[in-house]
Amino acid sequence: DEGFGGILADDMGLGKTVQALSLFLREKEAGRTVRALIVCPASLLFNWQNEAARFAPSLPCQALMGTAATRARQIAGWQDGVLVTSYDQLKRDVEAYRGIELTHVFLDEAQYIKNHSTQNAKAVKAIVSRQRFALTGTPIENRLSELWSIFDFLMPGFLYSYTRFRERFEIPIVRGGNTAALERLGRMTEPFILRRLKQEVLRELPPKTENVHRIELD
């Protein structure tokens, strides 16, 4: 209610999509409007639509498809429920969302905005929404700046400007091994990150097995 966002950083397979849908259903049951935008990789567009049909059939959910003109009409006619789009589409359609205030924006695979200077990051940060959330099992893959970029989407200014973040946290932690700076950053971000591991939730699951198949190209 205060407009805070957060990162759901659960391991893969623990139902991050279902948890997001549960939030929307709770809002509708409380009599509040849901106008939520899901931004995800193109390969997951219909996965969101299928999961909504399965677990939240009372929640209108549509995947954005077609030409730029078709998508613009779909966005303009969207009044409630969930709209699912891809990062690539959002870069092209960002102007179509101008003047539309959303209740929620969820980034699936939020590591797509880990580089704050990319068009992906700039497009999602231009969307106006009451609350913002990120779904990613890897909020930090290579650099501390990736965490800053996600928080800059969630709650702009919470981790300061990137210049100040770099001075106060990134350089002291990465170059100087400053444990005090690391602890301070942890205290600031921990309340907004929920991470569960598979062994904590589904103890009966066996360890992940990876099979590598090398294929010689023709």
PDB file of C-alpha atoms in Angstrom:
ATOM      1  CA  ASP A   1       0.000   0.000   0.000  1.00  0.00           C
ATOM      2  CA  GLU A   2       2.990   2.304   0.493  1.00  0.00           C
ATOM      3  CA  GLY A   3       4.137   1.717  -3.066  1.00  0.00           C
ATOM      4  CA  PHE A   4       7.132  -0.425  -2.128  1.00  0.00           C
ATOM      5  CA  GLY A   5       8.167  -3.091  -4.607  1.00  0.00           C
ATOM      6  CA  GLY A   6      10.314  -6.160  -4.235  1.00  0.00           C
ATOM      7  CA  ILE A   7      12.249  -9.010  -5.786  1.00  0.00           C
ATOM      8  CA  LEU A   8      10.904 -12.562  -5.701  1.00  0.00           C
ATOM      9  CA  ALA A   9      14.143 -14.476  -6.130  1.00  0.00           C
ATOM     10  CA  ASP A  10      12.942 -18.037  -5.515  1.00  0.00           C
ATOM     11  CA  ASP A  11      14.684 -20.926  -7.207  1.00  0.00           C
ATOM     12  CA  MET A  12      13.235 -21.963 -10.557  1.00  0.00           C
ATOM     13  CA  GLY A  13      10.159 -24.165 -10.262  1.00  0.00           C
ATOM     14  CA  LEU A  14       8.806 -22.828  -6.970  1.00  0.00           C
ATOM     15  CA  GLY A  15       5.872 -20.969  -8.497  1.00  0.00           C
ATOM     16  CA  LYS A  16       6.853 -17.332  -8.929  1.00  0.00           C
ATOM     17  CA  THR A  17       4.183 -16.976 -11.628  1.00  0.00           C
ATOM     18  CA  VAL A  18       1.481 -18.431  -9.379  1.00  0.00           C
ATOM     19  CA  GLN A  19       2.486 -16.118  -6.529  1.00  0.00           C
ATOM     20  CA  ALA A  20       2.101 -13.108  -8.816  1.00  0.00           C
ATOM     21  CA  LEU A  21      -1.335 -14.314  -9.939  1.00  0.00           C
ATOM     22  CA  SER A  22      -2.304 -14.817  -6.291  1.00  0.00           C
ATOM     23  CA  LEU A  23      -1.530 -11.165  -5.592  1.00  0.00           C
ATOM     24  CA  PHE A  24      -3.793 -10.044  -8.426  1.00  0.00           C
ATOM     25  CA  LEU A  25      -6.634 -12.281  -7.202  1.00  0.00           C
ATOM     26  CA  ARG A  26      -6.278 -10.911  -3.679  1.00  0.00           C
ATOM     27  CA  GLU A  27      -6.550  -7.384  -5.024  1.00  0.00           C
ATOM     28  CA  LYS A  28      -9.699  -8.228  -7.007  1.00  0.00           C
ATOM     29  CA  GLU A  29     -11.272  -9.995  -4.012  1.00  0.00           C
ATOM     30  CA  ALA A  30     -10.631  -6.852  -1.962  1.00  0.00           C
ATOM     31  CA  GLY A  31     -12.595  -4.865  -4.540  1.00  0.00           C
ATOM     32  CA  ARG A  32      -9.557  -3.090  -5.984  1.00  0.00           C
ATOM     33  CA  THR A  33      -8.826  -2.626  -9.673  1.00  0.00           C
ATOM     34  CA  VAL A  34      -6.112  -4.763 -11.248  1.00  0.00           C
ATOM     35  CA  ARG A  35      -4.429  -3.395 -14.355  1.00  0.00           C
ATOM     36  CA  ALA A  36      -1.165  -5.285 -14.337  1.00  0.00           C
ATOM     37  CA  LEU A  37       1.527  -5.458 -16.992  1.00  0.00           C
ATOM     38  CA  ILE A  38       3.778  -8.512 -17.156  1.00  0.00           C
ATOM     39  CA  VAL A  39       7.033  -8.064 -19.086  1.00  0.00           C
ATOM     40  CA  CYS A  40       8.801 -11.312 -19.911  1.00  0.00           C
ATOM     41  CA  PRO A  41      10.973 -13.002 -22.548  1.00  0.00           C
ATOM     42  CA  ALA A  42       8.994 -13.693 -25.732  1.00  0.00           C
ATOM     43  CA  SER A  43       9.193 -17.446 -25.099  1.00  0.00           C
ATOM     44  CA  LEU A  44       7.128 -17.052 -21.908  1.00  0.00           C
ATOM     45  CA  LEU A  45       4.233 -14.977 -23.293  1.00  0.00           C
ATOM     46  CA  PHE A  46       1.823 -17.883 -23.613  1.00  0.00           C
ATOM     47  CA  ASN A  47       3.117 -19.570 -20.479  1.00  0.00           C
ATOM     48  CA  TRP A  48       1.749 -16.635 -18.457  1.00  0.00           C
ATOM     49  CA  GLN A  49      -1.558 -16.815 -20.300  1.00  0.00           C
ATOM     50  CA  ASN A  50      -1.834 -20.572 -19.744  1.00  0.00           C
ATOM     51  CA  GLU A  51      -0.934 -20.306 -16.053  1.00  0.00           C
ATOM     52  CA  ALA A  52      -3.545 -17.582 -15.566  1.00  0.00           C
ATOM     53  CA  ALA A  53      -6.208 -19.713 -17.261  1.00  0.00           C
ATOM     54  CA  ARG A  54      -5.279 -22.648 -15.047  1.00  0.00           C
ATOM     55  CA  PHE A  55      -4.812 -21.014 -11.643  1.00  0.00           C
ATOM     56  CA  ALA A  56      -6.792 -17.756 -11.940  1.00  0.00           C
ATOM     57  CA  PRO A  57      -9.571 -18.315 -14.496  1.00  0.00           C
ATOM     58  CA  SER A  58     -11.557 -15.338 -13.146  1.00  0.00           C
ATOM     59  CA  LEU A  59      -8.675 -12.998 -13.980  1.00  0.00           C
ATOM     60  CA  PRO A  60      -8.702 -11.552 -17.523  1.00  0.00           C
ATOM     61  CA  CYS A  61      -5.288 -12.207 -19.082  1.00  0.00           C
ATOM     62  CA  GLN A  62      -4.227 -11.471 -22.643  1.00  0.00           C
ATOM     63  CA  ALA A  63      -0.908 -11.760 -24.436  1.00  0.00           C
ATOM     64  CA  LEU A  64       0.100  -8.827 -26.622  1.00  0.00           C
ATOM     65  CA  MET A  65       0.569  -9.962 -30.219  1.00  0.00           C
ATOM     66  CA  GLY A  66       0.530  -8.761 -33.824  1.00  0.00           C
ATOM     67  CA  THR A  67       1.811  -5.675 -35.610  1.00  0.00           C
ATOM     68  CA  ALA A  68       2.685  -2.407 -33.893  1.00  0.00           C
ATOM     69  CA  ALA A  69      -0.698  -0.948 -34.874  1.00  0.00           C
ATOM     70  CA  THR A  70      -2.541  -4.029 -33.582  1.00  0.00           C
ATOM     71  CA  ARG A  71      -0.650  -3.889 -30.300  1.00  0.00           C
ATOM     72  CA  ALA A  72      -1.373  -0.168 -29.918  1.00  0.00           C
ATOM     73  CA  ARG A  73      -5.127  -0.829 -30.315  1.00  0.00           C
ATOM     74  CA  GLN A  74      -4.920  -3.676 -27.814  1.00  0.00           C
ATOM     75  CA  ILE A  75      -3.133  -1.476 -25.273  1.00  0.00           C
ATOM     76  CA  ALA A  76      -5.592   1.400 -25.783  1.00  0.00           C
ATOM     77  CA  GLY A  77      -8.576  -0.900 -25.273  1.00  0.00           C
ATOM     78  CA  TRP A  78      -7.156  -2.599 -22.186  1.00  0.00           C
ATOM     79  CA  GLN A  79      -9.117  -1.599 -19.094  1.00  0.00           C
ATOM     80  CA  ASP A  80      -8.478  -4.269 -16.464  1.00  0.00           C
ATOM     81  CA  GLY A  81      -6.837  -7.596 -15.808  1.00  0.00           C
ATOM     82  CA  VAL A  82      -3.378  -8.679 -16.916  1.00  0.00           C
ATOM     83  CA  LEU A  83      -1.573  -7.815 -20.132  1.00  0.00           C
ATOM     84  CA  VAL A  84       1.537  -9.829 -21.001  1.00  0.00           C
ATOM     85  CA  THR A  85       4.182  -8.395 -23.299  1.00  0.00           C
ATOM     86  CA  SER A  86       7.809  -9.115 -24.119  1.00  0.00           C
ATOM     87  CA  TYR A  87      10.845  -6.941 -23.463  1.00  0.00           C
ATOM     88  CA  ASP A  88      11.343  -6.558 -27.193  1.00  0.00           C
ATOM     89  CA  GLN A  89       7.742  -5.456 -27.765  1.00  0.00           C
ATOM     90  CA  LEU A  90       7.838  -3.004 -24.865  1.00  0.00           C
ATOM     91  CA  LYS A  91      10.823  -1.189 -26.383  1.00  0.00           C
ATOM     92  CA  ARG A  92       8.743  -0.589 -29.500  1.00  0.00           C
ATOM     93  CA  ASP A  93       5.454   0.144 -27.727  1.00  0.00           C
ATOM     94  CA  VAL A  94       6.588   2.323 -24.827  1.00  0.00           C
ATOM     95  CA  GLU A  95       4.861   5.404 -26.253  1.00  0.00           C
ATOM     96  CA  ALA A  96       1.541   3.519 -26.390  1.00  0.00           C
ATOM     97  CA  TYR A  97       1.579   3.278 -22.583  1.00  0.00           C
ATOM     98  CA  ARG A  98       2.012   7.008 -22.099  1.00  0.00           C
ATOM     99  CA  GLY A  99      -0.830   8.380 -19.994  1.00  0.00           C
ATOM    100  CA  ILE A 100      -1.857   4.906 -18.795  1.00  0.00           C
ATOM    101  CA  GLU A 101      -1.376   4.382 -15.060  1.00  0.00           C
ATOM    102  CA  LEU A 102      -1.053   0.751 -14.083  1.00  0.00           C
ATOM    103  CA  THR A 103      -1.602  -0.909 -10.731  1.00  0.00           C
ATOM    104  CA  HIS A 104       1.323  -3.322 -11.093  1.00  0.00           C
ATOM    105  CA  VAL A 105       4.277  -4.025 -13.358  1.00  0.00           C
ATOM    106  CA  PHE A 106       6.038  -7.375 -12.999  1.00  0.00           C
ATOM    107  CA  LEU A 107       9.334  -8.157 -14.719  1.00  0.00           C
ATOM    108  CA  ASP A 108       9.790 -11.877 -15.310  1.00  0.00           C
ATOM    109  CA  GLU A 109      13.440 -12.864 -15.718  1.00  0.00           C
ATOM    110  CA  ALA A 110      14.330  -9.385 -14.485  1.00  0.00           C
ATOM    111  CA  GLN A 111      18.006  -9.934 -15.246  1.00  0.00           C
ATOM    112  CA  TYR A 112      17.005  -8.641 -18.704  1.00  0.00           C
ATOM    113  CA  ILE A 113      17.414  -5.128 -17.230  1.00  0.00           C
ATOM    114  CA  LYS A 114      20.680  -5.809 -15.376  1.00  0.00           C
ATOM    115  CA  ASN A 115      22.456  -3.258 -17.576  1.00  0.00           C
ATOM    116  CA  HIS A 116      20.786   0.035 -16.722  1.00  0.00           C
ATOM    117  CA  SER A 117      21.961   1.720 -19.944  1.00  0.00           C
ATOM    118  CA  THR A 118      20.107  -0.681 -22.294  1.00  0.00           C
ATOM    119  CA  GLN A 119      16.830   0.023 -24.071  1.00  0.00           C
ATOM    120  CA  ASN A 120      15.217  -2.821 -22.100  1.00  0.00           C
ATOM    121  CA  ALA A 121      15.952  -1.066 -18.820  1.00  0.00           C
ATOM    122  CA  LYS A 122      14.977   2.388 -20.059  1.00  0.00           C
ATOM    123  CA  ALA A 123      11.659   1.134 -21.473  1.00  0.00           C
ATOM    124  CA  VAL A 124      10.438  -0.642 -18.325  1.00  0.00           C
ATOM    125  CA  LYS A 125      11.472   2.296 -16.125  1.00  0.00           C
ATOM    126  CA  ALA A 126       9.365   4.650 -18.258  1.00  0.00           C
ATOM    127  CA  ILE A 127       6.135   2.802 -17.398  1.00  0.00           C
ATOM    128  CA  VAL A 128       4.017   4.464 -14.695  1.00  0.00           C
ATOM    129  CA  SER A 129       2.712   2.030 -12.074  1.00  0.00           C
ATOM    130  CA  ARG A 130       1.560   2.007  -8.470  1.00  0.00           C
ATOM    131  CA  GLN A 131       3.747  -0.982  -7.577  1.00  0.00           C
ATOM    132  CA  ARG A 132       6.608  -2.754  -9.285  1.00  0.00           C
ATOM    133  CA  PHE A 133       8.022  -6.223  -8.738  1.00  0.00           C
ATOM    134  CA  ALA A 134      10.851  -8.284 -10.209  1.00  0.00           C
ATOM    135  CA  LEU A 135      10.936 -12.058 -10.608  1.00  0.00           C
ATOM    136  CA  THR A 136      14.417 -13.504 -10.985  1.00  0.00           C
ATOM    137  CA  GLY A 137      16.407 -16.303  -9.463  1.00  0.00           C
ATOM    138  CA  THR A 138      19.590 -14.346 -10.192  1.00  0.00           C
ATOM    139  CA  PRO A 139      19.281 -10.713  -9.054  1.00  0.00           C
ATOM    140  CA  ILE A 140      23.079 -10.524  -9.310  1.00  0.00           C
ATOM    141  CA  GLU A 141      24.873 -12.505 -12.010  1.00  0.00           C
ATOM    142  CA  ASN A 142      28.190 -10.734 -12.515  1.00  0.00           C
ATOM    143  CA  ARG A 143      28.212  -7.194 -11.136  1.00  0.00           C
ATOM    144  CA  LEU A 144      26.798  -5.343  -8.141  1.00  0.00           C
ATOM    145  CA  SER A 145      25.435  -2.706 -10.517  1.00  0.00           C
ATOM    146  CA  GLU A 146      22.874  -5.277 -11.689  1.00  0.00           C
ATOM    147  CA  LEU A 147      21.185  -5.137  -8.292  1.00  0.00           C
ATOM    148  CA  TRP A 148      21.151  -1.342  -8.476  1.00  0.00           C
ATOM    149  CA  SER A 149      19.466  -1.445 -11.884  1.00  0.00           C
ATOM    150  CA  ILE A 150      16.656  -3.704 -10.632  1.00  0.00           C
ATOM    151  CA  PHE A 151      16.094  -1.496  -7.581  1.00  0.00           C
ATOM    152  CA  ASP A 152      16.148   1.564  -9.834  1.00  0.00           C
ATOM    153  CA  PHE A 153      13.133  -0.009 -11.545  1.00  0.00           C
ATOM    154  CA  LEU A 154      11.424  -1.109  -8.312  1.00  0.00           C
ATOM    155  CA  MET A 155      11.865   2.054  -6.261  1.00  0.00           C
ATOM    156  CA  PRO A 156      13.801   4.774  -8.109  1.00  0.00           C
ATOM    157  CA  GLY A 157      16.179   6.609  -5.793  1.00  0.00           C
ATOM    158  CA  PHE A 158      16.054   4.029  -2.993  1.00  0.00           C
ATOM    159  CA  LEU A 159      19.663   3.010  -3.706  1.00  0.00           C
ATOM    160  CA  TYR A 160      20.537   6.581  -4.715  1.00  0.00           C
ATOM    161  CA  SER A 161      21.807   7.551  -8.154  1.00  0.00           C
ATOM    162  CA  TYR A 162      24.171   5.072  -9.785  1.00  0.00           C
ATOM    163  CA  THR A 163      27.098   7.453  -9.255  1.00  0.00           C
ATOM    164  CA  ARG A 164      26.442   7.613  -5.520  1.00  0.00           C
ATOM    165  CA  PHE A 165      25.728   3.867  -5.304  1.00  0.00           C
ATOM    166  CA  ARG A 166      29.042   3.200  -7.000  1.00  0.00           C
ATOM    167  CA  GLU A 167      30.874   5.476  -4.559  1.00  0.00           C
ATOM    168  CA  ARG A 168      29.149   4.210  -1.409  1.00  0.00           C
ATOM    169  CA  PHE A 169      28.823   0.505  -2.193  1.00  0.00           C
ATOM    170  CA  GLU A 170      30.177  -0.880  -5.461  1.00  0.00           C
ATOM    171  CA  ILE A 171      33.757   0.413  -5.307  1.00  0.00           C
ATOM    172  CA  PRO A 172      34.263  -0.169  -1.542  1.00  0.00           C
ATOM    173  CA  ILE A 173      32.792  -3.692  -1.734  1.00  0.00           C
ATOM    174  CA  VAL A 174      34.227  -4.941  -5.018  1.00  0.00           C
ATOM    175  CA  ARG A 175      37.620  -3.258  -4.967  1.00  0.00           C
ATOM    176  CA  GLY A 176      38.181  -2.798  -1.259  1.00  0.00           C
ATOM    177  CA  GLY A 177      36.411  -5.770   0.285  1.00  0.00           C
ATOM    178  CA  ASN A 178      34.632  -3.372   2.659  1.00  0.00           C
ATOM    179  CA  THR A 179      32.453  -5.632   4.837  1.00  0.00           C
ATOM    180  CA  ALA A 180      30.762  -2.675   6.563  1.00  0.00           C
ATOM    181  CA  ALA A 181      29.527  -1.356   3.202  1.00  0.00           C
ATOM    182  CA  LEU A 182      28.347  -4.853   2.258  1.00  0.00           C
ATOM    183  CA  GLU A 183      26.436  -5.223   5.508  1.00  0.00           C
ATOM    184  CA  ARG A 184      24.864  -1.789   5.073  1.00  0.00           C
ATOM    185  CA  LEU A 185      23.726  -2.673   1.553  1.00  0.00           C
ATOM    186  CA  GLY A 186      22.341  -5.959   2.839  1.00  0.00           C
ATOM    187  CA  ARG A 187      20.307  -4.226   5.546  1.00  0.00           C
ATOM    188  CA  MET A 188      18.833  -1.838   2.979  1.00  0.00           C
ATOM    189  CA  THR A 189      17.861  -4.466   0.404  1.00  0.00           C
ATOM    190  CA  GLU A 190      17.011  -7.538   2.498  1.00  0.00           C
ATOM    191  CA  PRO A 191      13.453  -6.425   3.429  1.00  0.00           C
ATOM    192  CA  PHE A 192      12.586  -6.254  -0.265  1.00  0.00           C
ATOM    193  CA  ILE A 193      14.023  -9.602  -1.410  1.00  0.00           C
ATOM    194  CA  LEU A 194      12.287 -12.938  -0.847  1.00  0.00           C
ATOM    195  CA  ARG A 195      14.384 -15.954  -1.776  1.00  0.00           C
ATOM    196  CA  ARG A 196      13.485 -19.578  -1.128  1.00  0.00           C
ATOM    197  CA  LEU A 197      15.551 -22.558  -2.207  1.00  0.00           C
ATOM    198  CA  LYS A 198      14.138 -25.829  -3.486  1.00  0.00           C
ATOM    199  CA  GLN A 199      15.480 -27.793  -0.532  1.00  0.00           C
ATOM    200  CA  GLU A 200      13.579 -25.473   1.808  1.00  0.00           C
ATOM    201  CA  VAL A 201      10.252 -25.896   0.024  1.00  0.00           C
ATOM    202  CA  LEU A 202      10.269 -29.240  -1.797  1.00  0.00           C
ATOM    203  CA  ARG A 203      12.519 -31.535   0.204  1.00  0.00           C
ATOM    204  CA  GLU A 204      11.408 -34.616  -1.722  1.00  0.00           C
ATOM    205  CA  LEU A 205      12.885 -33.335  -4.983  1.00  0.00           C
ATOM    206  CA  PRO A 206      16.175 -34.916  -6.063  1.00  0.00           C
ATOM    207  CA  PRO A 207      19.163 -32.683  -6.861  1.00  0.00           C
ATOM    208  CA  LYS A 208      19.065 -30.983 -10.247  1.00  0.00           C
ATOM    209  CA  THR A 209      20.539 -33.113 -13.010  1.00  0.00           C
ATOM    210  CA  GLU A 210      22.178 -31.455 -16.000  1.00  0.00           C
ATOM    211  CA  ASN A 211      22.800 -33.310 -19.250  1.00  0.00           C
ATOM    212  CA  VAL A 212      25.081 -31.652 -21.787  1.00  0.00           C
ATOM    213  CA  HIS A 213      24.533 -32.664 -25.432  1.00  0.00           C
ATOM    214  CA  ARG A 214      27.058 -31.380 -27.927  1.00  0.00           C
ATOM    215  CA  ILE A 215      25.807 -31.239 -31.501  1.00  0.00           C
ATOM    216  CA  GLU A 216      28.054 -30.659 -34.503  1.00  0.00           C
ATOM    217  CA  LEU A 217      26.498 -28.136 -36.859  1.00  0.00           C
ATOM    218  CA  ASP A 218      26.183 -28.927 -40.538  1.00  0.00           C
TER     219      ASP A 218
END
